[in-house]
Coordinates of C-alpha atoms in Angstrom, one line a residue:
M1 CA 60.0 101.0 48.3
S2 CA 63.7 101.4 49.1
T3 CA 66.3 99.2 47.6
T4 CA 67.0 96.0 49.3
I5 CA 70.6 95.2 50.0
P6 CA 71.8 91.9 51.2
A7 CA 73.6 91.6 54.7
P8 CA 77.3 92.5 54.3
F9 CA 79.0 89.4 52.9
L10 CA 81.9 89.5 55.5
L11 CA 79.5 89.4 58.6
Q12 CA 79.8 85.6 58.2
H13 CA 83.6 85.6 58.0
E14 CA 84.6 86.8 61.6
P15 CA 86.5 88.7 62.6
A16 CA 86.3 91.0 59.5
S17 CA 87.7 93.8 61.5
I18 CA 91.2 92.5 60.8
L19 CA 90.8 93.5 57.1
P20 CA 90.9 97.2 56.0
I21 CA 87.5 98.6 56.1
E22 CA 87.9 99.8 52.5
F23 CA 88.5 96.2 51.3
V24 CA 85.5 94.9 53.2
Q25 CA 83.3 97.4 51.4
V26 CA 84.8 96.2 47.9
L27 CA 84.0 92.7 48.8
N28 CA 80.5 93.5 49.7
E29 CA 79.9 95.4 46.6
A30 CA 81.3 92.5 44.6
Y31 CA 78.9 90.1 46.4
F32 CA 76.0 92.5 45.7
L33 CA 77.0 92.5 42.0
H34 CA 77.3 88.6 42.2
L35 CA 73.7 88.3 43.4
L36 CA 72.5 90.7 40.8
A37 CA 74.0 88.3 38.2
T38 CA 73.0 85.0 39.8
D39 CA 70.1 85.5 42.0
P40 CA 68.5 88.8 41.2
E41 CA 65.2 88.1 42.8
K42 CA 67.0 88.2 46.1
V43 CA 68.2 91.8 45.8
I44 CA 65.6 93.5 43.4
P45 CA 62.4 94.5 45.2
P46 CA 59.0 94.2 43.7
G47 CA 58.3 96.9 41.3
K48 CA 61.9 97.5 40.5
S49 CA 63.9 96.5 37.5
L50 CA 67.6 95.4 37.0
L51 CA 68.2 98.8 35.3
S52 CA 67.1 100.6 38.4
M53 CA 69.4 98.4 40.6
M54 CA 72.5 99.2 38.2
T55 CA 71.8 102.8 38.5
H56 CA 71.2 103.1 42.2
A57 CA 72.7 100.1 43.8
R58 CA 76.0 101.7 44.7
I59 CA 74.3 104.7 46.4
E60 CA 71.9 102.6 48.4
H61 CA 74.7 100.2 49.4
D62 CA 77.0 103.0 50.7
E63 CA 74.1 104.4 52.7
G64 CA 73.3 101.1 54.3
T65 CA 76.9 100.4 55.5
E66 CA 77.9 102.4 58.5
G67 CA 81.6 101.4 58.5
P68 CA 82.4 102.5 54.9
D69 CA 80.4 105.7 55.5
K70 CA 83.0 106.8 57.9
V71 CA 85.9 105.9 55.7
A72 CA 84.2 107.5 52.8
Q73 CA 83.9 110.8 55.0
L74 CA 87.6 110.6 55.9
T75 CA 88.6 110.0 52.2
D76 CA 86.4 112.9 51.1
R77 CA 88.0 115.2 53.7
V78 CA 91.5 114.2 52.4
K79 CA 90.5 114.8 48.8
Q80 CA 89.1 118.2 49.8
V81 CA 92.3 119.2 51.3
V82 CA 94.3 118.0 48.3
H83 CA 91.9 119.7 45.8
R84 CA 92.0 122.9 47.8
A85 CA 95.8 122.9 47.6
F86 CA 95.8 122.1 43.9
W87 CA 93.3 124.9 43.0
S88 CA 95.2 127.4 45.3
E89 CA 98.4 126.8 43.6
A90 CA 96.8 127.0 40.2
L91 CA 95.1 130.3 41.1
E92 CA 98.4 131.7 42.3
A93 CA 100.1 130.6 39.0
I94 CA 97.6 132.1 36.7
S95 CA 97.1 135.3 38.6
S96 CA 100.9 136.0 37.9
S97 CA 101.6 138.9 35.6
E98 CA 104.2 136.7 33.8
P99 CA 103.0 134.7 30.9
S100 CA 105.8 132.3 31.3
V101 CA 104.3 131.4 34.7
Q102 CA 100.6 131.5 33.5
L103 CA 100.8 129.4 30.3
P104 CA 102.3 125.9 31.8
R105 CA 99.6 126.1 34.3
L106 CA 96.8 126.9 31.8
K107 CA 98.1 124.2 29.4
G108 CA 97.8 121.7 32.2
L109 CA 94.3 122.7 33.1
I110 CA 93.2 122.6 29.4
G111 CA 94.7 119.1 29.2
D112 CA 92.5 118.1 32.2
I113 CA 89.4 119.4 30.3
L114 CA 90.4 117.5 27.2
E115 CA 90.8 114.2 29.1
A116 CA 87.4 114.7 30.7
I117 CA 85.4 115.6 27.6
A118 CA 87.1 113.4 25.1
P119 CA 84.8 110.5 25.6
L120 CA 81.8 112.7 24.8
F121 CA 83.0 113.7 21.3
P122 CA 84.3 112.0 18.1
P123 CA 88.1 112.2 17.9
Q124 CA 87.8 114.4 14.7
D125 CA 85.4 117.0 16.4
R126 CA 86.6 120.5 16.2
I127 CA 86.7 121.1 20.0
I128 CA 88.8 118.0 20.4
Q129 CA 91.3 119.3 17.7
T130 CA 91.3 122.6 19.2
L131 CA 92.2 121.5 22.6
S132 CA 94.7 119.1 21.4
S133 CA 96.6 121.8 19.7
P134 CA 99.0 124.2 21.6
L135 CA 97.6 127.6 22.8
P136 CA 98.2 130.3 20.2
P137 CA 100.7 133.0 21.0
T138 CA 99.0 135.7 23.0
S139 CA 99.9 138.7 25.2
S140 CA 96.9 138.0 27.4
P141 CA 96.7 134.1 28.2
L142 CA 93.7 134.5 30.5
H143 CA 91.5 136.3 27.8
T144 CA 92.4 133.6 25.3
T145 CA 91.5 130.9 27.8
L146 CA 88.3 132.8 28.5
E147 CA 87.2 132.5 25.0
L148 CA 88.4 128.9 24.7
L149 CA 86.1 128.0 27.6
K150 CA 83.2 129.7 25.9
E151 CA 83.8 127.5 22.9
I152 CA 84.0 124.4 25.0
L153 CA 80.7 125.1 26.7
R154 CA 78.9 125.8 23.5
A155 CA 80.2 122.4 22.2
L156 CA 79.0 120.7 25.3
R157 CA 75.6 122.2 25.1
K158 CA 75.1 120.7 21.6
R159 CA 75.7 117.2 23.0
C160 CA 74.3 117.4 26.6
A161 CA 70.8 116.1 27.7
P162 CA 68.2 118.9 27.9
I163 CA 68.3 118.8 31.6
R164 CA 71.9 120.1 31.6
D165 CA 71.1 123.2 29.3
A166 CA 70.3 125.6 32.2
T167 CA 73.5 124.8 34.0
I168 CA 75.7 125.5 30.8
D169 CA 73.6 128.6 30.1
E170 CA 74.3 130.0 33.7
I171 CA 78.0 129.3 33.3
L172 CA 78.1 131.1 30.0
D173 CA 76.2 134.1 31.4
N174 CA 78.9 134.4 34.1
L175 CA 81.7 134.4 31.4
Q176 CA 79.8 137.1 29.4
S177 CA 80.1 139.5 32.3
S178 CA 83.7 138.6 33.1
P179 CA 85.9 141.2 35.1
P180 CA 88.8 142.8 33.4
F181 CA 92.4 141.5 34.1
H182 CA 94.7 144.0 35.8
P183 CA 98.4 143.0 35.7
S184 CA 99.0 145.4 38.7
M185 CA 97.3 142.8 40.8
A186 CA 100.4 140.7 40.5
A187 CA 102.8 143.4 40.9
T188 CA 106.2 142.7 42.0
T189 CA 107.9 143.9 45.2
N190 CA 111.6 144.8 45.3
G191 CA 112.1 143.4 41.8
S192 CA 110.7 139.9 42.7
T193 CA 107.4 138.3 42.3
S194 CA 105.4 138.0 45.5
N195 CA 102.1 136.4 44.4
T196 CA 101.3 135.1 47.9
Q197 CA 101.1 138.7 49.3
N198 CA 98.7 140.0 46.6
P199 CA 95.0 139.3 46.1
P200 CA 94.3 136.8 43.3
S201 CA 92.9 138.1 40.0
P202 CA 89.2 138.2 39.7
L203 CA 89.4 136.9 36.1
A204 CA 91.7 134.0 37.1
Q205 CA 89.3 133.0 39.8
L206 CA 86.4 133.0 37.3
L207 CA 88.4 130.9 35.0
L208 CA 89.2 128.3 37.6
D209 CA 85.6 128.3 38.8
T210 CA 84.5 127.8 35.2
I211 CA 87.0 124.9 34.7
K212 CA 85.8 123.1 37.9
S213 CA 82.2 123.4 36.6
I214 CA 83.1 121.9 33.2
L215 CA 85.1 119.0 34.7
S216 CA 81.9 118.4 37.0
L217 CA 79.6 118.8 33.9
A218 CA 81.5 116.3 32.0
E219 CA 81.1 113.7 34.6
D220 CA 77.4 114.3 34.7
M221 CA 77.2 114.1 30.9
K222 CA 79.1 110.7 30.9
S223 CA 76.8 109.4 33.6
D224 CA 73.8 110.5 31.5
L225 CA 75.3 108.8 28.4
T226 CA 75.9 105.5 30.3
T227 CA 72.2 105.5 31.6
F228 CA 70.9 106.3 28.2
V229 CA 72.8 103.5 26.7
L230 CA 71.8 101.0 29.4
G231 CA 68.2 102.3 29.3
S232 CA 68.0 101.4 25.6
M233 CA 68.8 97.8 26.3
G234 CA 66.5 95.1 27.1
E235 CA 66.7 93.0 30.5
D236 CA 68.5 90.2 28.9
Q237 CA 71.2 92.4 27.5
L238 CA 71.5 94.1 30.9
R239 CA 71.9 90.6 32.6
G240 CA 74.8 89.9 30.1
I241 CA 76.6 93.2 31.1
V242 CA 76.0 92.5 34.9
S243 CA 77.1 89.0 34.5
Q244 CA 80.3 90.1 32.7
Q245 CA 81.2 92.7 35.3
A246 CA 80.3 90.4 38.3
E247 CA 82.6 87.5 36.7
A248 CA 85.6 89.8 36.1
R249 CA 85.4 91.5 39.6
E250 CA 84.8 88.2 41.4
R251 CA 87.9 86.5 39.8
K252 CA 90.1 89.5 40.2
L253 CA 89.3 89.9 44.0
V254 CA 89.7 86.2 44.8
E255 CA 93.1 86.1 43.1
E256 CA 94.2 89.2 45.0
I257 CA 92.9 87.7 48.4
W258 CA 94.7 84.5 47.9
G259 CA 97.9 86.0 46.6
G260 CA 97.6 85.0 42.9
R261 CA 96.3 82.6 40.4
E262 CA 98.9 79.8 41.4
R263 CA 97.6 79.5 44.9
V264 CA 93.9 79.6 43.8
V265 CA 94.6 76.7 41.5
H266 CA 96.6 74.7 44.2
E267 CA 93.8 75.1 46.7
W268 CA 91.3 73.8 44.1
Q269 CA 93.3 70.8 43.0
A270 CA 94.0 69.8 46.7
W271 CA 90.2 70.0 47.4
V272 CA 89.4 67.9 44.4
Q273 CA 92.1 65.3 45.1
E274 CA 90.4 64.6 48.4
V275 CA 87.7 62.7 46.5
G276 CA 90.2 60.0 45.4
E277 CA 89.8 58.0 42.2
I278 CA 86.4 57.4 40.8
P279 CA 86.1 55.1 37.9
D280 CA 84.0 56.1 34.9
T281 CA 84.2 59.8 35.8
I282 CA 85.2 62.5 33.5
P283 CA 88.1 64.3 35.1
S284 CA 86.6 67.8 34.4
K285 CA 83.5 66.7 36.3
K286 CA 85.3 65.3 39.3
W287 CA 84.9 68.5 41.2
I288 CA 81.0 68.2 40.9
I289 CA 81.3 64.9 42.9
A290 CA 83.5 66.8 45.4
L291 CA 80.8 69.4 45.6
T292 CA 78.0 67.0 46.0
R293 CA 79.9 65.2 49.0
A294 CA 80.4 68.6 50.6
L295 CA 76.6 69.4 50.4
G296 CA 75.8 66.2 51.8
A297 CA 78.2 66.6 54.8
D298 CA 77.0 67.2 58.4
K299 CA 79.5 70.1 58.7
P300 CA 78.4 73.6 57.3
V301 CA 80.2 74.4 54.1
S302 CA 82.3 77.6 54.4
C303 CA 85.0 79.3 52.3
D304 CA 87.2 81.2 54.9
L305 CA 89.3 84.2 53.9
P306 CA 93.0 83.4 54.3
A307 CA 93.6 86.6 56.2
I308 CA 91.1 85.4 59.0
E309 CA 92.5 81.9 59.4
G310 CA 94.7 81.6 62.5
S311 CA 93.6 85.0 63.9
S312 CA 93.7 85.4 67.6
K313 CA 89.9 85.4 68.0
D314 CA 89.7 82.1 66.1
E315 CA 92.5 80.5 68.2
K316 CA 90.6 81.5 71.4
R317 CA 87.3 80.2 70.2
Q318 CA 89.1 76.8 69.3
E319 CA 90.7 76.7 72.7
N320 CA 87.2 77.1 74.5
G321 CA 85.6 74.6 72.2
E322 CA 83.3 77.3 70.6
S323 CA 84.5 77.2 67.0
P324 CA 82.2 75.1 64.8
Q325 CA 83.6 72.3 62.5
L326 CA 83.4 73.6 59.0
Y327 CA 83.6 71.8 55.6
K328 CA 86.3 74.0 53.9
L329 CA 85.7 74.9 50.3
P330 CA 88.3 76.2 47.8
P331 CA 88.6 80.0 47.0
Q332 CA 86.5 79.6 43.7
F333 CA 83.5 79.3 45.9
L334 CA 84.1 82.4 48.0
F335 CA 81.1 84.3 46.6
S336 CA 78.9 81.3 46.1
S337 CA 79.5 79.8 49.5
P338 CA 76.4 81.6 51.1
T339 CA 74.2 80.1 48.4
L340 CA 75.8 76.6 48.8
L341 CA 75.2 76.7 52.6
Y342 CA 71.5 77.5 51.8
I343 CA 71.5 74.5 49.5
Q344 CA 73.0 72.4 52.0
N345 CA 70.5 73.4 54.8
Y346 CA 67.8 72.9 52.0
L347 CA 68.8 69.3 51.4
Q348 CA 68.8 68.5 55.0
A349 CA 65.4 69.9 55.3
L350 CA 64.3 67.6 52.5
V351 CA 65.6 64.6 54.3
I352 CA 63.9 65.6 57.5
A353 CA 60.6 66.0 55.7
A354 CA 60.9 62.6 54.1
S355 CA 61.9 61.0 57.5
L356 CA 58.8 62.7 59.2
R357 CA 56.6 61.4 56.4
S358 CA 57.8 57.8 56.9
L359 CA 56.6 58.0 60.5
T360 CA 53.0 58.7 59.6
H361 CA 52.1 55.6 57.6
L362 CA 50.4 57.8 55.0
P363 CA 49.8 56.1 51.6
S364 CA 52.0 57.1 48.7
S365 CA 50.8 60.3 47.1
S366 CA 50.1 60.8 43.3
F367 CA 50.6 64.0 41.4
K368 CA 46.8 64.2 41.0
K369 CA 45.0 66.4 43.4
T370 CA 43.0 64.5 46.2
M371 CA 40.4 65.5 48.7
N372 CA 42.2 63.4 51.3
P373 CA 43.0 65.9 54.1
G374 CA 45.9 63.6 55.3
H375 CA 47.8 64.3 52.1
D376 CA 48.5 68.0 53.2
F377 CA 50.9 66.7 55.8
T378 CA 54.0 67.0 53.7
Q379 CA 53.0 70.5 52.5
R380 CA 52.5 71.7 56.0
V381 CA 55.8 70.1 57.3
W382 CA 57.7 71.4 54.4
T383 CA 56.4 74.9 54.9
L384 CA 57.7 74.8 58.5
L385 CA 61.1 73.4 57.4
K386 CA 61.6 75.7 54.5
A387 CA 60.6 78.8 56.5
E388 CA 63.5 77.8 58.9
V389 CA 66.0 77.5 56.0
D390 CA 65.0 80.8 54.5
A391 CA 65.3 82.5 57.9
E392 CA 68.8 81.3 58.2
D393 CA 69.7 82.5 54.8
T394 CA 68.4 86.0 55.4
G395 CA 69.9 86.2 59.0
K396 CA 66.5 86.4 60.6
A397 CA 66.4 83.0 62.3
E398 CA 65.4 82.9 66.0
D399 CA 66.3 80.4 68.7
Q400 CA 63.0 78.6 68.8
E401 CA 64.2 75.1 68.3
A402 CA 62.1 73.5 70.9
T403 CA 59.0 75.1 69.5
K404 CA 59.8 73.9 66.0
I405 CA 60.3 70.3 67.2
I406 CA 56.9 70.4 69.0
N407 CA 55.2 71.7 65.8
L408 CA 56.7 69.1 63.8
A409 CA 55.7 66.3 66.2
D410 CA 52.2 67.8 66.3
E411 CA 51.9 67.4 62.5
V412 CA 53.1 63.8 62.7
V413 CA 50.7 63.0 65.5
R414 CA 47.9 64.5 63.6
A415 CA 48.8 62.6 60.4
R416 CA 49.1 59.2 62.3
Q417 CA 45.5 59.9 63.8
F418 CA 44.2 60.3 60.3
T419 CA 45.5 56.9 59.3
S420 CA 44.3 55.2 62.5
P421 CA 41.0 53.3 62.1
S422 CA 39.6 54.9 65.2
G423 CA 40.8 58.3 64.3
T424 CA 42.7 58.6 67.4
I425 CA 46.0 57.2 69.0
D426 CA 46.6 56.4 72.7
A427 CA 49.0 58.3 75.0
D428 CA 51.8 55.8 74.7
E429 CA 51.7 55.8 71.0
E430 CA 51.7 59.5 70.9
S431 CA 54.7 59.6 73.2
R432 CA 56.6 57.1 71.1
L433 CA 55.9 59.1 68.0
R434 CA 57.1 62.4 69.6
S435 CA 60.3 60.6 70.7
A436 CA 60.7 59.3 67.1
V437 CA 60.5 62.7 65.8
D438 CA 63.0 63.9 68.1
R439 CA 65.4 61.1 67.1
T440 CA 64.7 61.5 63.4
L441 CA 65.9 65.1 63.4
K442 CA 69.4 64.0 64.4
P443 CA 71.7 63.4 61.5
R444 CA 73.0 60.1 62.9
D445 CA 69.5 58.4 62.9
P446 CA 69.5 55.4 60.5
V447 CA 66.4 56.4 58.7
F448 CA 67.9 60.0 58.3
L449 CA 71.1 58.4 56.9
L450 CA 69.4 56.1 54.5
L451 CA 67.1 58.7 53.0
Q452 CA 70.0 61.1 52.8
S453 CA 72.1 58.6 50.9
R454 CA 69.4 58.0 48.5
L455 CA 68.7 61.7 48.0
M456 CA 72.4 62.6 47.5
A457 CA 73.0 59.6 45.2
A458 CA 70.2 60.8 42.7
F459 CA 71.3 64.4 43.4
G460 CA 74.8 63.7 42.2
K461 CA 73.7 61.7 39.2
Q462 CA 71.5 64.5 38.0
L463 CA 74.3 67.0 38.4
L464 CA 76.7 65.0 36.4
S465 CA 74.1 64.6 33.5
P466 CA 75.1 66.4 30.4
P467 CA 73.5 69.7 29.8
Q468 CA 70.6 70.1 27.3
E469 CA 71.4 71.4 23.8
Q470 CA 69.7 74.7 23.6
S471 CA 69.4 76.9 20.6
S472 CA 70.9 80.3 20.7
S473 CA 68.1 81.7 18.6
H474 CA 66.4 83.1 21.7
Y475 CA 68.7 86.0 21.4
P476 CA 70.2 86.3 18.0
S477 CA 73.8 87.6 17.9
A478 CA 72.8 89.9 15.0
A479 CA 70.4 91.7 17.4
I480 CA 73.1 92.3 19.9
P481 CA 75.8 94.7 19.0
Q482 CA 79.5 93.8 19.8
K483 CA 80.1 97.3 21.0
M484 CA 77.8 100.2 22.0
Q485 CA 78.8 103.6 20.7
S486 CA 77.3 106.8 19.1
G487 CA 78.2 108.1 15.8
R488 CA 80.5 106.4 13.0
D489 CA 83.4 104.0 13.8
H490 CA 86.3 106.4 12.9
A491 CA 89.6 105.1 11.6
G492 CA 92.6 105.8 13.5
E493 CA 90.5 106.4 16.7
R494 CA 92.5 106.9 19.9
P495 CA 92.1 103.8 22.2
G496 CA 90.6 104.2 25.4
K497 CA 89.1 107.7 24.8
R498 CA 85.5 106.7 24.1
P499 CA 83.0 105.1 26.4
R500 CA 82.0 101.7 25.3
L501 CA 80.1 98.8 26.7
M502 CA 81.8 95.7 25.5
F503 CA 80.2 92.3 26.1
D504 CA 79.7 88.9 24.6
A505 CA 76.9 88.7 22.2
N506 CA 75.8 85.5 23.8
N507 CA 76.5 86.5 27.4
D508 CA 72.8 87.5 28.0
N509 CA 71.8 84.0 27.2
A510 CA 74.5 82.5 29.4
A511 CA 73.3 84.8 32.2
S512 CA 69.7 83.6 32.0
E513 CA 71.1 80.1 32.2
T514 CA 73.2 80.8 35.2
Q515 CA 70.1 82.2 37.1
S516 CA 67.6 79.3 36.2
G517 CA 70.0 76.2 36.2
H518 CA 70.6 74.4 32.9
L519 CA 71.1 70.8 33.5
D520 CA 69.1 68.1 32.0
M521 CA 66.8 67.2 34.9
D522 CA 64.0 64.8 34.8
E523 CA 60.7 66.6 35.7
T524 CA 59.3 63.2 37.0
L525 CA 62.4 62.5 39.2
F526 CA 61.8 59.4 41.3
I527 CA 63.7 58.9 44.6
K528 CA 62.5 56.3 47.0
G529 CA 61.2 57.9 50.1
F530 CA 60.8 61.3 48.1
E531 CA 57.8 60.4 46.0
D532 CA 55.5 62.9 47.5
P533 CA 54.8 65.7 44.9
V534 CA 55.9 68.4 47.3
L535 CA 59.2 66.8 47.9
V536 CA 59.6 66.2 44.1
R537 CA 59.2 69.8 43.3
A538 CA 61.4 70.8 46.2
T539 CA 64.1 68.5 44.9
L540 CA 63.8 69.9 41.4
D541 CA 64.1 73.5 42.7
V542 CA 67.3 72.7 44.7
L543 CA 68.7 70.8 41.7
R544 CA 68.2 73.9 39.5
K545 CA 69.8 76.2 42.3
T546 CA 72.8 73.9 42.4
S547 CA 73.2 73.5 38.8
A548 CA 73.2 77.3 38.5
C549 CA 76.1 77.5 41.0
I550 CA 78.0 74.8 38.8
L551 CA 77.4 76.9 35.7
W552 CA 78.6 80.1 37.4
T553 CA 81.8 78.4 38.7
N554 CA 82.4 77.0 35.2
R555 CA 82.1 80.4 33.7
V556 CA 84.2 82.3 36.1
W557 CA 86.8 79.6 36.7
G558 CA 86.6 77.5 33.6
D559 CA 90.4 77.4 33.1
T560 CA 91.2 76.4 36.6
V561 CA 88.4 73.8 37.4

C-alpha cells in the first residue's frame, strides 16, 4: 500500500501561487511532519509504522507534488552544471605536470573527503588523523593520493553495512589496476602550460571518479547509520524525535513568514485582548477562552498567510462578494488551523444532531443497551453528519446539501412515527417536521443557539480544567539516553562532527499526550440536550482532540502564549 500524504497545506491558502514554489514545498513538508507528531493516524496507512514514514515520507511527498518536482528538476540541472564545472576544473588542475598546481587542489579534495566521512569515525581514529595531517612530501602527488584513497576505502569497509561491501570492493579493484601517470600528458607549449589543449591524465580521472564514489558512499553510510539508530528505538522514542523536529520547524517557519518573533507575539496579544476582561480567569489560560469562542463562531476559523492578505485576487473576490467571512486566528495556529476548522465543524454537527433529536420526542437514552429500535436515531443521524465533516476535512466533500437535508428529515420522521401511538403521522405533521428540520439546520435558529450555548459553555469549562497529574514512570528517563552515539564519549571531541540524535528524555511521553489529549475530562459528562450516549462519546472525542491542540500550542509557543 502506498504512503498516504495529506493534501498540500497551502491549497486552503489561495492564492498560493504568489509564494515561491520552493517555499510552498517547505511548508507542506512541515505540515506533514506536524501531522506525524499530532495526528499520525491521519497519515500512516494501515500496516505501516512511524519508522517507515520517517524513512520514506520525504520521497513519497516529493513524488506526489507536481509543482515542486519541476523545481527540483530545475535545481538538479543547475547543480549538475555547477558540479561539472567544479570537477572539470579539478581534473585540469591535478592533470598538471606541476606539483605546485596539483597539491592545492588535492588538498582541497582530501578536505572534502574528511568532512564527509568524519561523522562515521571517532575523532581519534587513524584515518581521521591521517586526513587531518598535511600531505607528505612527494614527487608524485597522484600516486600518493592513490594510496591514501585505498586506505580510506579499507577503513570505510570496516565500518559500513554489509550491503555496501560489494561497492567498496569494486572501487578498490579499479584502483588496483590504475593506469600509470605520464607527465608528458601535461606538456608545455612554447614554455607555458596549456592544460586545456592536452588530454586529461587517466590516473587523474581515476582519482576524481574514486573521490566522487567515496563522497557518495559516505552519504549512503550516514543514511544507513541514521536508519539503524532509529530502527533500534521504540515507537514512543520515535514519537519524541518526530515531535521535537516538528516543534522546531513549525516555530522557525512561522517566525520567518511573519517577519520575526516580535510580530508573532503582537498578533497573539491583540487576538487575546479581543476577549476583554474575564473575572476569576488565570491570565495564562485566557487564550483558551478566546479559542473556545472562535470554535463556537459561525464564521470558519482560518489563519491566513500574511503574504496572501491584500492580494489582487482576494481584493477582486471581496469586490464581487465572493470572499467568505473568516474568523482570523493568530500565527501560532498556522499549522493547527485545519484541525481547528475540523473541530469547529464537528461541534456544529453535534449541535445539529442534538437539535434534530429534540424534534423526535424520543425518551432520554441511558448508557445501557436497549432493544428499543427508536434509540438508534441518534447513531444514524450522527453517522450522516460525521461523514460530512470527515469529507470536508479530507477535501472529498460533494455538493449534495439537498440530499443530506432530505436524509436527515427522513430520520426525524421515522423516529417521530415510532413515538406516535398509531405508529404513523399525517401528511401535515410530516410537512411541519421537514420544515422544522430545514429551520433547525440554520445557525440562527433559537433551538440551535440554545443548544450551542450549552455545549460551548461546558466545552470551555472542560478545556480550562487543570490537567491530570500523570506519573512519568511509563517511560523512565533512565531507559532513554540523552544522546545516541556509537563508541565511547571521547574527551576533546570536535563539536558538530559526529551524528547525534538529541532529544528530551521525557519528550516521547509528551508526544503521546499531545496525540491523545491530556485534560481532566469527566467520562460521564452531562450537558442538557446532549445526554444521548452517542453524543456524549462524540463530545468527549472532540474535547480530547481540542485539548491535544492546546497542549501542542503550549509546547511550541509556551513562551509567547
